[in-house]
Amino acid sequence: MNEDLDLTMYADGAALISATVVEALEIIWMHLAEKGTCHIALTGGTLGGQFAEALVEKLNTSAKDLKGLHIWFSDERFDTADSPLRNSQPVRTGLTNTLVLMHEVKSTDDGVNVIEAAAAYEAELREITMDICILGLGPDGHVASLFPNHWDPTITGRAIPITDSPKPPPQRVSFSMDFINKSDQVWIIATGEAKAPAVTQILEADLSIPAGHVMAAQLTRLIVDAEAFFAE
């Protein structure tokens, strides 16, 4: 059992999203009040997109001063700026609060290749540490765009180019594991029985999957629903 993990379980995905967004907002408010800035990294996938949409809805209707809040993306598909595949789409199309700053990975529309896009994001991230990094979990144990047998755990850059993703599109930009683990808090969110084997591997501290290497500077959370925890 991985004793360094904080495990939280909810009845279903809807309850998970609702409660986790509220918890994220509490941390955002705290950091904005204490230091005037907060950096949060969002992710993609079905659950990551739902989290982003729910968070954006709360930010749009918030009466609080959100100046100093920065939204980043732990990985991004290298595609056109308006592609529905882009992890930034829920924020790009939904965020109306102009005080919040969104930092997008460059797209194919910007006249750069994926290596140049990663280098540009790396430069933006140079002096940044994430207060919260939200990660989804693939059935194969991948996080961000770090896939089993397609990643190098020794890379220490912040944003790295991915050219051979086993899931389309093959070209992506991803946080490195080293940078993910520099985050104050990392929250891995997972729902559904298809994720149960990977959840078990994380709980067993199995280093054969990328998710098994996640270890935040202060707090690492595994947040799941009942199906992801109890599936046989």
mmCIF file with all atom_site columns, C-alpha atoms in Angstrom:
data_model
loop_
_atom_site.group_PDB
_atom_site.id
_atom_site.type_symbol
_atom_site.label_atom_id
_atom_site.label_alt_id
_atom_site.label_comp_id
_atom_site.label_asym_id
_atom_site.label_entity_id
_atom_site.label_seq_id
_atom_site.pdbx_PDB_ins_code
_atom_site.Cartn_x
_atom_site.Cartn_y
_atom_site.Cartn_z
_atom_site.occupancy
_atom_site.B_iso_or_equiv
_atom_site.pdbx_formal_charge
_atom_site.auth_seq_id
_atom_site.auth_comp_id
_atom_site.auth_asym_id
_atom_site.auth_atom_id
_atom_site.pdbx_PDB_model_num
ATOM 1   C CA . MET A 1 1   ? 0.000   0.000  0.000   1.00 0.00 ? 1   MET A CA 1
ATOM 2   C CA . ASN A 1 2   ? 1.328   3.436  -0.957  1.00 0.00 ? 2   ASN A CA 1
ATOM 3   C CA . GLU A 1 3   ? 1.239   5.260  2.379   1.00 0.00 ? 3   GLU A CA 1
ATOM 4   C CA . ASP A 1 4   ? 2.206   8.585  0.790   1.00 0.00 ? 4   ASP A CA 1
ATOM 5   C CA . LEU A 1 5   ? -1.153  8.841  -0.986  1.00 0.00 ? 5   LEU A CA 1
ATOM 6   C CA . ASP A 1 6   ? -4.220  10.636 0.285   1.00 0.00 ? 6   ASP A CA 1
ATOM 7   C CA . LEU A 1 7   ? -7.150  8.529  -0.966  1.00 0.00 ? 7   LEU A CA 1
ATOM 8   C CA . THR A 1 8   ? -10.655 9.959  -1.354  1.00 0.00 ? 8   THR A CA 1
ATOM 9   C CA . MET A 1 9   ? -13.621 8.036  -2.759  1.00 0.00 ? 9   MET A CA 1
ATOM 10  C CA . TYR A 1 10  ? -17.011 9.283  -3.978  1.00 0.00 ? 10  TYR A CA 1
ATOM 11  C CA . ALA A 1 11  ? -20.134 7.392  -4.959  1.00 0.00 ? 11  ALA A CA 1
ATOM 12  C CA . ASP A 1 12  ? -19.941 8.380  -8.617  1.00 0.00 ? 12  ASP A CA 1
ATOM 13  C CA . GLY A 1 13  ? -18.318 10.733 -11.087 1.00 0.00 ? 13  GLY A CA 1
ATOM 14  C CA . ALA A 1 14  ? -20.827 13.533 -10.599 1.00 0.00 ? 14  ALA A CA 1
ATOM 15  C CA . ALA A 1 15  ? -20.214 13.610 -6.855  1.00 0.00 ? 15  ALA A CA 1
ATOM 16  C CA . LEU A 1 16  ? -16.465 13.494 -7.447  1.00 0.00 ? 16  LEU A CA 1
ATOM 17  C CA . ILE A 1 17  ? -16.487 16.454 -9.835  1.00 0.00 ? 17  ILE A CA 1
ATOM 18  C CA . SER A 1 18  ? -18.794 18.539 -7.646  1.00 0.00 ? 18  SER A CA 1
ATOM 19  C CA . ALA A 1 19  ? -16.801 18.045 -4.452  1.00 0.00 ? 19  ALA A CA 1
ATOM 20  C CA . THR A 1 20  ? -13.355 18.234 -6.026  1.00 0.00 ? 20  THR A CA 1
ATOM 21  C CA . VAL A 1 21  ? -14.083 21.510 -7.811  1.00 0.00 ? 21  VAL A CA 1
ATOM 22  C CA . VAL A 1 22  ? -15.228 23.019 -4.507  1.00 0.00 ? 22  VAL A CA 1
ATOM 23  C CA . GLU A 1 23  ? -12.013 21.843 -2.849  1.00 0.00 ? 23  GLU A CA 1
ATOM 24  C CA . ALA A 1 24  ? -9.927  23.308 -5.672  1.00 0.00 ? 24  ALA A CA 1
ATOM 25  C CA . LEU A 1 25  ? -11.733 26.638 -5.348  1.00 0.00 ? 25  LEU A CA 1
ATOM 26  C CA . GLU A 1 26  ? -11.005 26.745 -1.619  1.00 0.00 ? 26  GLU A CA 1
ATOM 27  C CA . ILE A 1 27  ? -7.295  26.343 -2.331  1.00 0.00 ? 27  ILE A CA 1
ATOM 28  C CA . ILE A 1 28  ? -7.455  28.956 -5.096  1.00 0.00 ? 28  ILE A CA 1
ATOM 29  C CA . TRP A 1 29  ? -9.119  31.472 -2.749  1.00 0.00 ? 29  TRP A CA 1
ATOM 30  C CA . MET A 1 30  ? -6.548  30.726 -0.044  1.00 0.00 ? 30  MET A CA 1
ATOM 31  C CA . HIS A 1 31  ? -3.542  31.288 -2.315  1.00 0.00 ? 31  HIS A CA 1
ATOM 32  C CA . LEU A 1 32  ? -4.999  34.429 -3.870  1.00 0.00 ? 32  LEU A CA 1
ATOM 33  C CA . ALA A 1 33  ? -5.651  35.850 -0.403  1.00 0.00 ? 33  ALA A CA 1
ATOM 34  C CA . GLU A 1 34  ? -2.246  34.894 0.995   1.00 0.00 ? 34  GLU A CA 1
ATOM 35  C CA . LYS A 1 35  ? 0.136   35.578 -1.883  1.00 0.00 ? 35  LYS A CA 1
ATOM 36  C CA . GLY A 1 36  ? -1.914  37.155 -4.671  1.00 0.00 ? 36  GLY A CA 1
ATOM 37  C CA . THR A 1 37  ? -1.327  34.360 -7.175  1.00 0.00 ? 37  THR A CA 1
ATOM 38  C CA . CYS A 1 38  ? -2.420  30.794 -7.780  1.00 0.00 ? 38  CYS A CA 1
ATOM 39  C CA . HIS A 1 39  ? -1.301  28.422 -10.519 1.00 0.00 ? 39  HIS A CA 1
ATOM 40  C CA . ILE A 1 40  ? -3.470  25.429 -11.393 1.00 0.00 ? 40  ILE A CA 1
ATOM 41  C CA . ALA A 1 41  ? -2.870  22.904 -14.161 1.00 0.00 ? 41  ALA A CA 1
ATOM 42  C CA . LEU A 1 42  ? -5.860  21.238 -15.788 1.00 0.00 ? 42  LEU A CA 1
ATOM 43  C CA . THR A 1 43  ? -5.909  18.114 -17.914 1.00 0.00 ? 43  THR A CA 1
ATOM 44  C CA . GLY A 1 44  ? -7.821  16.439 -20.725 1.00 0.00 ? 44  GLY A CA 1
ATOM 45  C CA . GLY A 1 45  ? -9.840  13.302 -21.191 1.00 0.00 ? 45  GLY A CA 1
ATOM 46  C CA . THR A 1 46  ? -13.534 12.900 -20.421 1.00 0.00 ? 46  THR A CA 1
ATOM 47  C CA . LEU A 1 47  ? -13.216 13.414 -16.678 1.00 0.00 ? 47  LEU A CA 1
ATOM 48  C CA . GLY A 1 48  ? -10.611 16.153 -17.003 1.00 0.00 ? 48  GLY A CA 1
ATOM 49  C CA . GLY A 1 49  ? -12.871 18.003 -19.422 1.00 0.00 ? 49  GLY A CA 1
ATOM 50  C CA . GLN A 1 50  ? -15.801 17.712 -17.024 1.00 0.00 ? 50  GLN A CA 1
ATOM 51  C CA . PHE A 1 51  ? -13.662 19.063 -14.203 1.00 0.00 ? 51  PHE A CA 1
ATOM 52  C CA . ALA A 1 52  ? -12.535 21.997 -16.369 1.00 0.00 ? 52  ALA A CA 1
ATOM 53  C CA . GLU A 1 53  ? -16.103 22.817 -17.409 1.00 0.00 ? 53  GLU A CA 1
ATOM 54  C CA . ALA A 1 54  ? -17.348 22.738 -13.815 1.00 0.00 ? 54  ALA A CA 1
ATOM 55  C CA . LEU A 1 55  ? -14.448 24.870 -12.601 1.00 0.00 ? 55  LEU A CA 1
ATOM 56  C CA . VAL A 1 56  ? -14.948 27.431 -15.373 1.00 0.00 ? 56  VAL A CA 1
ATOM 57  C CA . GLU A 1 57  ? -18.648 27.693 -14.536 1.00 0.00 ? 57  GLU A CA 1
ATOM 58  C CA . LYS A 1 58  ? -17.787 28.494 -10.914 1.00 0.00 ? 58  LYS A CA 1
ATOM 59  C CA . LEU A 1 59  ? -15.115 31.014 -11.911 1.00 0.00 ? 59  LEU A CA 1
ATOM 60  C CA . ASN A 1 60  ? -17.488 32.790 -14.284 1.00 0.00 ? 60  ASN A CA 1
ATOM 61  C CA . THR A 1 61  ? -20.085 33.315 -11.560 1.00 0.00 ? 61  THR A CA 1
ATOM 62  C CA . SER A 1 62  ? -17.695 34.055 -8.708  1.00 0.00 ? 62  SER A CA 1
ATOM 63  C CA . ALA A 1 63  ? -17.956 37.399 -6.968  1.00 0.00 ? 63  ALA A CA 1
ATOM 64  C CA . LYS A 1 64  ? -14.372 37.100 -5.735  1.00 0.00 ? 64  LYS A CA 1
ATOM 65  C CA . ASP A 1 65  ? -11.431 38.985 -7.219  1.00 0.00 ? 65  ASP A CA 1
ATOM 66  C CA . LEU A 1 66  ? -9.688  36.404 -9.402  1.00 0.00 ? 66  LEU A CA 1
ATOM 67  C CA . LYS A 1 67  ? -6.765  38.575 -10.454 1.00 0.00 ? 67  LYS A CA 1
ATOM 68  C CA . GLY A 1 68  ? -3.637  36.452 -10.099 1.00 0.00 ? 68  GLY A CA 1
ATOM 69  C CA . LEU A 1 69  ? -5.241  33.130 -11.033 1.00 0.00 ? 69  LEU A CA 1
ATOM 70  C CA . HIS A 1 70  ? -3.369  31.324 -13.795 1.00 0.00 ? 70  HIS A CA 1
ATOM 71  C CA . ILE A 1 71  ? -4.664  28.245 -15.611 1.00 0.00 ? 71  ILE A CA 1
ATOM 72  C CA . TRP A 1 72  ? -2.177  25.922 -17.325 1.00 0.00 ? 72  TRP A CA 1
ATOM 73  C CA . PHE A 1 73  ? -2.471  22.513 -18.992 1.00 0.00 ? 73  PHE A CA 1
ATOM 74  C CA . SER A 1 74  ? -0.452  19.476 -17.944 1.00 0.00 ? 74  SER A CA 1
ATOM 75  C CA . ASP A 1 75  ? -0.619  18.231 -21.509 1.00 0.00 ? 75  ASP A CA 1
ATOM 76  C CA . GLU A 1 76  ? -2.018  19.357 -24.815 1.00 0.00 ? 76  GLU A CA 1
ATOM 77  C CA . ARG A 1 77  ? -2.728  17.802 -28.196 1.00 0.00 ? 77  ARG A CA 1
ATOM 78  C CA . PHE A 1 78  ? -0.733  19.512 -30.943 1.00 0.00 ? 78  PHE A CA 1
ATOM 79  C CA . ASP A 1 79  ? -3.520  20.458 -33.322 1.00 0.00 ? 79  ASP A CA 1
ATOM 80  C CA . THR A 1 80  ? -5.317  23.536 -34.601 1.00 0.00 ? 80  THR A CA 1
ATOM 81  C CA . ALA A 1 81  ? -6.237  26.116 -31.962 1.00 0.00 ? 81  ALA A CA 1
ATOM 82  C CA . ASP A 1 82  ? -9.978  25.448 -32.276 1.00 0.00 ? 82  ASP A CA 1
ATOM 83  C CA . SER A 1 83  ? -9.705  21.662 -32.488 1.00 0.00 ? 83  SER A CA 1
ATOM 84  C CA . PRO A 1 84  ? -12.160 19.852 -30.187 1.00 0.00 ? 84  PRO A CA 1
ATOM 85  C CA . LEU A 1 85  ? -9.260  17.540 -29.348 1.00 0.00 ? 85  LEU A CA 1
ATOM 86  C CA . ARG A 1 86  ? -7.436  20.324 -27.527 1.00 0.00 ? 86  ARG A CA 1
ATOM 87  C CA . ASN A 1 87  ? -7.520  20.009 -23.735 1.00 0.00 ? 87  ASN A CA 1
ATOM 88  C CA . SER A 1 88  ? -7.799  23.783 -23.469 1.00 0.00 ? 88  SER A CA 1
ATOM 89  C CA . GLN A 1 89  ? -11.145 23.902 -25.295 1.00 0.00 ? 89  GLN A CA 1
ATOM 90  C CA . PRO A 1 90  ? -13.443 23.919 -22.219 1.00 0.00 ? 90  PRO A CA 1
ATOM 91  C CA . VAL A 1 91  ? -11.535 26.920 -20.879 1.00 0.00 ? 91  VAL A CA 1
ATOM 92  C CA . ARG A 1 92  ? -10.943 28.647 -24.215 1.00 0.00 ? 92  ARG A CA 1
ATOM 93  C CA . THR A 1 93  ? -14.634 28.499 -25.160 1.00 0.00 ? 93  THR A CA 1
ATOM 94  C CA . GLY A 1 94  ? -16.209 28.739 -21.721 1.00 0.00 ? 94  GLY A CA 1
ATOM 95  C CA . LEU A 1 95  ? -14.197 31.154 -19.591 1.00 0.00 ? 95  LEU A CA 1
ATOM 96  C CA . THR A 1 96  ? -15.699 34.645 -19.498 1.00 0.00 ? 96  THR A CA 1
ATOM 97  C CA . ASN A 1 97  ? -13.992 35.982 -16.376 1.00 0.00 ? 97  ASN A CA 1
ATOM 98  C CA . THR A 1 98  ? -11.331 38.250 -17.863 1.00 0.00 ? 98  THR A CA 1
ATOM 99  C CA . LEU A 1 99  ? -9.278  38.403 -14.655 1.00 0.00 ? 99  LEU A CA 1
ATOM 100 C CA . VAL A 1 100 ? -8.215  34.769 -15.041 1.00 0.00 ? 100 VAL A CA 1
ATOM 101 C CA . LEU A 1 101 ? -5.167  34.206 -17.227 1.00 0.00 ? 101 LEU A CA 1
ATOM 102 C CA . MET A 1 102 ? -5.116  31.079 -19.388 1.00 0.00 ? 102 MET A CA 1
ATOM 103 C CA . HIS A 1 103 ? -1.785  29.831 -20.703 1.00 0.00 ? 103 HIS A CA 1
ATOM 104 C CA . GLU A 1 104 ? -2.244  27.706 -23.820 1.00 0.00 ? 104 GLU A CA 1
ATOM 105 C CA . VAL A 1 105 ? 0.303   25.567 -25.617 1.00 0.00 ? 105 VAL A CA 1
ATOM 106 C CA . LYS A 1 106 ? 0.966   26.908 -29.106 1.00 0.00 ? 106 LYS A CA 1
ATOM 107 C CA . SER A 1 107 ? -1.039  25.219 -31.863 1.00 0.00 ? 107 SER A CA 1
ATOM 108 C CA . THR A 1 108 ? -0.338  24.216 -35.438 1.00 0.00 ? 108 THR A CA 1
ATOM 109 C CA . ASP A 1 109 ? -1.910  27.552 -36.424 1.00 0.00 ? 109 ASP A CA 1
ATOM 110 C CA . ASP A 1 110 ? 1.043   29.371 -34.871 1.00 0.00 ? 110 ASP A CA 1
ATOM 111 C CA . GLY A 1 111 ? 3.494   28.207 -37.525 1.00 0.00 ? 111 GLY A CA 1
ATOM 112 C CA . VAL A 1 112 ? 5.605   26.134 -35.139 1.00 0.00 ? 112 VAL A CA 1
ATOM 113 C CA . ASN A 1 113 ? 6.360   22.437 -34.836 1.00 0.00 ? 113 ASN A CA 1
ATOM 114 C CA . VAL A 1 114 ? 5.723   20.411 -31.696 1.00 0.00 ? 114 VAL A CA 1
ATOM 115 C CA . ILE A 1 115 ? 9.312   20.793 -30.499 1.00 0.00 ? 115 ILE A CA 1
ATOM 116 C CA . GLU A 1 116 ? 9.068   24.562 -30.796 1.00 0.00 ? 116 GLU A CA 1
ATOM 117 C CA . ALA A 1 117 ? 5.665   24.552 -29.088 1.00 0.00 ? 117 ALA A CA 1
ATOM 118 C CA . ALA A 1 118 ? 7.120   22.638 -26.143 1.00 0.00 ? 118 ALA A CA 1
ATOM 119 C CA . ALA A 1 119 ? 10.081  25.015 -25.941 1.00 0.00 ? 119 ALA A CA 1
ATOM 120 C CA . ALA A 1 120 ? 7.755   28.018 -25.863 1.00 0.00 ? 120 ALA A CA 1
ATOM 121 C CA . TYR A 1 121 ? 5.671   26.501 -23.042 1.00 0.00 ? 121 TYR A CA 1
ATOM 122 C CA . GLU A 1 122 ? 8.872   25.582 -21.208 1.00 0.00 ? 122 GLU A CA 1
ATOM 123 C CA . ALA A 1 123 ? 9.935   29.226 -21.350 1.00 0.00 ? 123 ALA A CA 1
ATOM 124 C CA . GLU A 1 124 ? 6.586   30.384 -19.936 1.00 0.00 ? 124 GLU A CA 1
ATOM 125 C CA . LEU A 1 125 ? 6.842   27.847 -17.120 1.00 0.00 ? 125 LEU A CA 1
ATOM 126 C CA . ARG A 1 126 ? 10.442  28.631 -16.191 1.00 0.00 ? 126 ARG A CA 1
ATOM 127 C CA . GLU A 1 127 ? 9.718   30.433 -12.914 1.00 0.00 ? 127 GLU A CA 1
ATOM 128 C CA . ILE A 1 128 ? 6.399   28.703 -12.167 1.00 0.00 ? 128 ILE A CA 1
ATOM 129 C CA . THR A 1 129 ? 5.400   26.022 -9.666  1.00 0.00 ? 129 THR A CA 1
ATOM 130 C CA . MET A 1 130 ? 1.886   24.610 -9.745  1.00 0.00 ? 130 MET A CA 1
ATOM 131 C CA . ASP A 1 131 ? -0.131  25.021 -6.577  1.00 0.00 ? 131 ASP A CA 1
ATOM 132 C CA . ILE A 1 132 ? -2.433  22.257 -7.851  1.00 0.00 ? 132 ILE A CA 1
ATOM 133 C CA . CYS A 1 133 ? -1.861  19.925 -10.781 1.00 0.00 ? 133 CYS A CA 1
ATOM 134 C CA . ILE A 1 134 ? -4.953  17.962 -11.824 1.00 0.00 ? 134 ILE A CA 1
ATOM 135 C CA . LEU A 1 135 ? -4.227  14.706 -13.636 1.00 0.00 ? 135 LEU A CA 1
ATOM 136 C CA . GLY A 1 136 ? -6.538  12.202 -15.241 1.00 0.00 ? 136 GLY A CA 1
ATOM 137 C CA . LEU A 1 137 ? -5.666  8.517  -15.284 1.00 0.00 ? 137 LEU A CA 1
ATOM 138 C CA . GLY A 1 138 ? -5.675  6.273  -18.323 1.00 0.00 ? 138 GLY A CA 1
ATOM 139 C CA . PRO A 1 139 ? -6.604  2.576  -18.106 1.00 0.00 ? 139 PRO A CA 1
ATOM 140 C CA . ASP A 1 140 ? -2.969  1.888  -19.011 1.00 0.00 ? 140 ASP A CA 1
ATOM 141 C CA . GLY A 1 141 ? -1.723  4.032  -16.134 1.00 0.00 ? 141 GLY A CA 1
ATOM 142 C CA . HIS A 1 142 ? -0.745  7.079  -18.177 1.00 0.00 ? 142 HIS A CA 1
ATOM 143 C CA . VAL A 1 143 ? -0.958  10.594 -16.795 1.00 0.00 ? 143 VAL A CA 1
ATOM 144 C CA . ALA A 1 144 ? -0.713  13.813 -18.819 1.00 0.00 ? 144 ALA A CA 1
ATOM 145 C CA . SER A 1 145 ? 0.763   12.532 -22.099 1.00 0.00 ? 145 SER A CA 1
ATOM 146 C CA . LEU A 1 146 ? 3.262   10.240 -20.398 1.00 0.00 ? 146 LEU A CA 1
ATOM 147 C CA . PHE A 1 147 ? 2.380   6.751  -21.628 1.00 0.00 ? 147 PHE A CA 1
ATOM 148 C CA . PRO A 1 148 ? 3.863   3.385  -20.611 1.00 0.00 ? 148 PRO A CA 1
ATOM 149 C CA . ASN A 1 149 ? 6.783   2.476  -22.882 1.00 0.00 ? 149 ASN A CA 1
ATOM 150 C CA . HIS A 1 150 ? 6.597   5.927  -24.480 1.00 0.00 ? 150 HIS A CA 1
ATOM 151 C CA . TRP A 1 151 ? 8.141   8.136  -21.811 1.00 0.00 ? 151 TRP A CA 1
ATOM 152 C CA . ASP A 1 152 ? 11.485  8.825  -20.164 1.00 0.00 ? 152 ASP A CA 1
ATOM 153 C CA . PRO A 1 153 ? 11.269  9.276  -16.370 1.00 0.00 ? 153 PRO A CA 1
ATOM 154 C CA . THR A 1 154 ? 14.736  10.851 -16.295 1.00 0.00 ? 154 THR A CA 1
ATOM 155 C CA . ILE A 1 155 ? 13.797  13.925 -18.362 1.00 0.00 ? 155 ILE A CA 1
ATOM 156 C CA . THR A 1 156 ? 13.925  17.044 -16.209 1.00 0.00 ? 156 THR A CA 1
ATOM 157 C CA . GLY A 1 157 ? 12.489  19.705 -18.521 1.00 0.00 ? 157 GLY A CA 1
ATOM 158 C CA . ARG A 1 158 ? 9.168   21.287 -17.624 1.00 0.00 ? 158 ARG A CA 1
ATOM 159 C CA . ALA A 1 159 ? 7.321   20.981 -20.937 1.00 0.00 ? 159 ALA A CA 1
ATOM 160 C CA . ILE A 1 160 ? 8.439   18.239 -23.297 1.00 0.00 ? 160 ILE A CA 1
ATOM 161 C CA . PRO A 1 161 ? 7.481   17.340 -26.874 1.00 0.00 ? 161 PRO A CA 1
ATOM 162 C CA . ILE A 1 162 ? 5.733   14.012 -27.460 1.00 0.00 ? 162 ILE A CA 1
ATOM 163 C CA . THR A 1 163 ? 6.045   12.676 -31.004 1.00 0.00 ? 163 THR A CA 1
ATOM 164 C CA . ASP A 1 164 ? 4.893   9.069  -30.641 1.00 0.00 ? 164 ASP A CA 1
ATOM 165 C CA . SER A 1 165 ? 1.802   9.045  -28.452 1.00 0.00 ? 165 SER A CA 1
ATOM 166 C CA . PRO A 1 166 ? 0.006   5.685  -28.751 1.00 0.00 ? 166 PRO A CA 1
ATOM 167 C CA . LYS A 1 167 ? -3.269  7.618  -28.586 1.00 0.00 ? 167 LYS A CA 1
ATOM 168 C CA . PRO A 1 168 ? -4.058  10.061 -31.398 1.00 0.00 ? 168 PRO A CA 1
ATOM 169 C CA . PRO A 1 169 ? -2.902  12.596 -32.132 1.00 0.00 ? 169 PRO A CA 1
ATOM 170 C CA . PRO A 1 170 ? 0.697   11.358 -31.893 1.00 0.00 ? 170 PRO A CA 1
ATOM 171 C CA . GLN A 1 171 ? 2.136   14.845 -31.378 1.00 0.00 ? 171 GLN A CA 1
ATOM 172 C CA . ARG A 1 172 ? 1.574   16.495 -28.013 1.00 0.00 ? 172 ARG A CA 1
ATOM 173 C CA . VAL A 1 173 ? 3.201   18.696 -25.400 1.00 0.00 ? 173 VAL A CA 1
ATOM 174 C CA . SER A 1 174 ? 3.307   17.388 -21.842 1.00 0.00 ? 174 SER A CA 1
ATOM 175 C CA . PHE A 1 175 ? 4.597   18.315 -18.424 1.00 0.00 ? 175 PHE A CA 1
ATOM 176 C CA . SER A 1 176 ? 7.510   16.064 -17.526 1.00 0.00 ? 176 SER A CA 1
ATOM 177 C CA . MET A 1 177 ? 7.166   13.834 -14.465 1.00 0.00 ? 177 MET A CA 1
ATOM 178 C CA . ASP A 1 178 ? 9.897   15.877 -12.809 1.00 0.00 ? 178 ASP A CA 1
ATOM 179 C CA . PHE A 1 179 ? 7.848   19.059 -13.220 1.00 0.00 ? 179 PHE A CA 1
ATOM 180 C CA . ILE A 1 180 ? 4.580   17.373 -12.207 1.00 0.00 ? 180 ILE A CA 1
ATOM 181 C CA . ASN A 1 181 ? 6.245   16.291 -8.974  1.00 0.00 ? 181 ASN A CA 1
ATOM 182 C CA . LYS A 1 182 ? 7.434   19.829 -8.242  1.00 0.00 ? 182 LYS A CA 1
ATOM 183 C CA . SER A 1 183 ? 3.759   20.828 -7.828  1.00 0.00 ? 183 SER A CA 1
ATOM 184 C CA . ASP A 1 184 ? 2.675   21.590 -4.274  1.00 0.00 ? 184 ASP A CA 1
ATOM 185 C CA . GLN A 1 185 ? -0.301  19.278 -4.731  1.00 0.00 ? 185 GLN A CA 1
ATOM 186 C CA . VAL A 1 186 ? -1.126  16.712 -7.407  1.00 0.00 ? 186 VAL A CA 1
ATOM 187 C CA . TRP A 1 187 ? -4.640  15.301 -7.629  1.00 0.00 ? 187 TRP A CA 1
ATOM 188 C CA . ILE A 1 188 ? -5.147  12.186 -9.758  1.00 0.00 ? 188 ILE A CA 1
ATOM 189 C CA . ILE A 1 189 ? -8.837  11.797 -10.580 1.00 0.00 ? 189 ILE A CA 1
ATOM 190 C CA . ALA A 1 190 ? -10.347 8.581  -11.931 1.00 0.00 ? 190 ALA A CA 1
ATOM 191 C CA . THR A 1 191 ? -13.823 7.120  -12.427 1.00 0.00 ? 191 THR A CA 1
ATOM 192 C CA . GLY A 1 192 ? -15.249 3.909  -13.850 1.00 0.00 ? 192 GLY A CA 1
ATOM 193 C CA . GLU A 1 193 ? -14.286 0.263  -13.596 1.00 0.00 ? 193 GLU A CA 1
ATOM 194 C CA . ALA A 1 194 ? -11.944 0.516  -16.599 1.00 0.00 ? 194 ALA A CA 1
ATOM 195 C CA . LYS A 1 195 ? -9.622  2.568  -14.383 1.00 0.00 ? 195 LYS A CA 1
ATOM 196 C CA . ALA A 1 196 ? -9.690  0.114  -11.466 1.00 0.00 ? 196 ALA A CA 1
ATOM 197 C CA . PRO A 1 197 ? -6.559  -1.860 -12.462 1.00 0.00 ? 197 PRO A CA 1
ATOM 198 C CA . ALA A 1 198 ? -4.517  1.342  -12.762 1.00 0.00 ? 198 ALA A CA 1
ATOM 199 C CA . VAL A 1 199 ? -5.920  2.613  -9.451  1.00 0.00 ? 199 VAL A CA 1
ATOM 200 C CA . THR A 1 200 ? -4.807  -0.635 -7.816  1.00 0.00 ? 200 THR A CA 1
ATOM 201 C CA . GLN A 1 201 ? -1.341  -0.248 -9.319  1.00 0.00 ? 201 GLN A CA 1
ATOM 202 C CA . ILE A 1 202 ? -1.053  3.269  -7.893  1.00 0.00 ? 202 ILE A CA 1
ATOM 203 C CA . LEU A 1 203 ? -2.126  2.052  -4.465  1.00 0.00 ? 203 LEU A CA 1
ATOM 204 C CA . GLU A 1 204 ? 0.530   -0.658 -4.689  1.00 0.00 ? 204 GLU A CA 1
ATOM 205 C CA . ALA A 1 205 ? 3.184   1.918  -5.683  1.00 0.00 ? 205 ALA A CA 1
ATOM 206 C CA . ASP A 1 206 ? 3.730   0.055  -8.946  1.00 0.00 ? 206 ASP A CA 1
ATOM 207 C CA . LEU A 1 207 ? 6.465   1.879  -10.855 1.00 0.00 ? 207 LEU A CA 1
ATOM 208 C CA . SER A 1 208 ? 5.763   0.026  -14.089 1.00 0.00 ? 208 SER A CA 1
ATOM 209 C CA . ILE A 1 209 ? 3.193   2.710  -14.956 1.00 0.00 ? 209 ILE A CA 1
ATOM 210 C CA . PRO A 1 210 ? 3.796   6.471  -15.167 1.00 0.00 ? 210 PRO A CA 1
ATOM 211 C CA . ALA A 1 211 ? 1.074   7.167  -12.582 1.00 0.00 ? 211 ALA A CA 1
ATOM 212 C CA . GLY A 1 212 ? 3.068   5.160  -10.055 1.00 0.00 ? 212 GLY A CA 1
ATOM 213 C CA . HIS A 1 213 ? 5.811   7.788  -10.206 1.00 0.00 ? 213 HIS A CA 1
ATOM 214 C CA . VAL A 1 214 ? 3.615   10.733 -9.202  1.00 0.00 ? 214 VAL A CA 1
ATOM 215 C CA . MET A 1 215 ? 4.755   12.247 -5.906  1.00 0.00 ? 215 MET A CA 1
ATOM 216 C CA . ALA A 1 216 ? 3.955   15.898 -5.244  1.00 0.00 ? 216 ALA A CA 1
ATOM 217 C CA . ALA A 1 217 ? 6.096   18.194 -3.123  1.00 0.00 ? 217 ALA A CA 1
ATOM 218 C CA . GLN A 1 218 ? 3.443   18.474 -0.398  1.00 0.00 ? 218 GLN A CA 1
ATOM 219 C CA . LEU A 1 219 ? 0.350   16.343 -1.054  1.00 0.00 ? 219 LEU A CA 1
ATOM 220 C CA . THR A 1 220 ? -0.489  13.618 -3.549  1.00 0.00 ? 220 THR A CA 1
ATOM 221 C CA . ARG A 1 221 ? -4.162  12.739 -3.791  1.00 0.00 ? 221 ARG A CA 1
ATOM 222 C CA . LEU A 1 222 ? -5.907  9.859  -5.526  1.00 0.00 ? 222 LEU A CA 1
ATOM 223 C CA . ILE A 1 223 ? -9.571  10.780 -5.968  1.00 0.00 ? 223 ILE A CA 1
ATOM 224 C CA . VAL A 1 224 ? -11.810 8.020  -7.321  1.00 0.00 ? 224 VAL A CA 1
ATOM 225 C CA . ASP A 1 225 ? -15.397 6.874  -7.545  1.00 0.00 ? 225 ASP A CA 1
ATOM 226 C CA . ALA A 1 226 ? -16.678 3.554  -6.214  1.00 0.00 ? 226 ALA A CA 1
ATOM 227 C CA . GLU A 1 227 ? -16.416 1.785  -9.563  1.00 0.00 ? 227 GLU A CA 1
ATOM 228 C CA . ALA A 1 228 ? -12.766 2.705  -9.983  1.00 0.00 ? 228 ALA A CA 1
ATOM 229 C CA . PHE A 1 229 ? -12.002 1.451  -6.489  1.00 0.00 ? 229 PHE A CA 1
ATOM 230 C CA . PHE A 1 230 ? -14.162 -1.643 -6.128  1.00 0.00 ? 230 PHE A CA 1
ATOM 231 C CA . ALA A 1 231 ? -14.255 -3.132 -9.633  1.00 0.00 ? 231 ALA A CA 1
ATOM 232 C CA . GLU A 1 232 ? -13.076 -6.727 -9.737  1.00 0.00 ? 232 GLU A CA 1
#
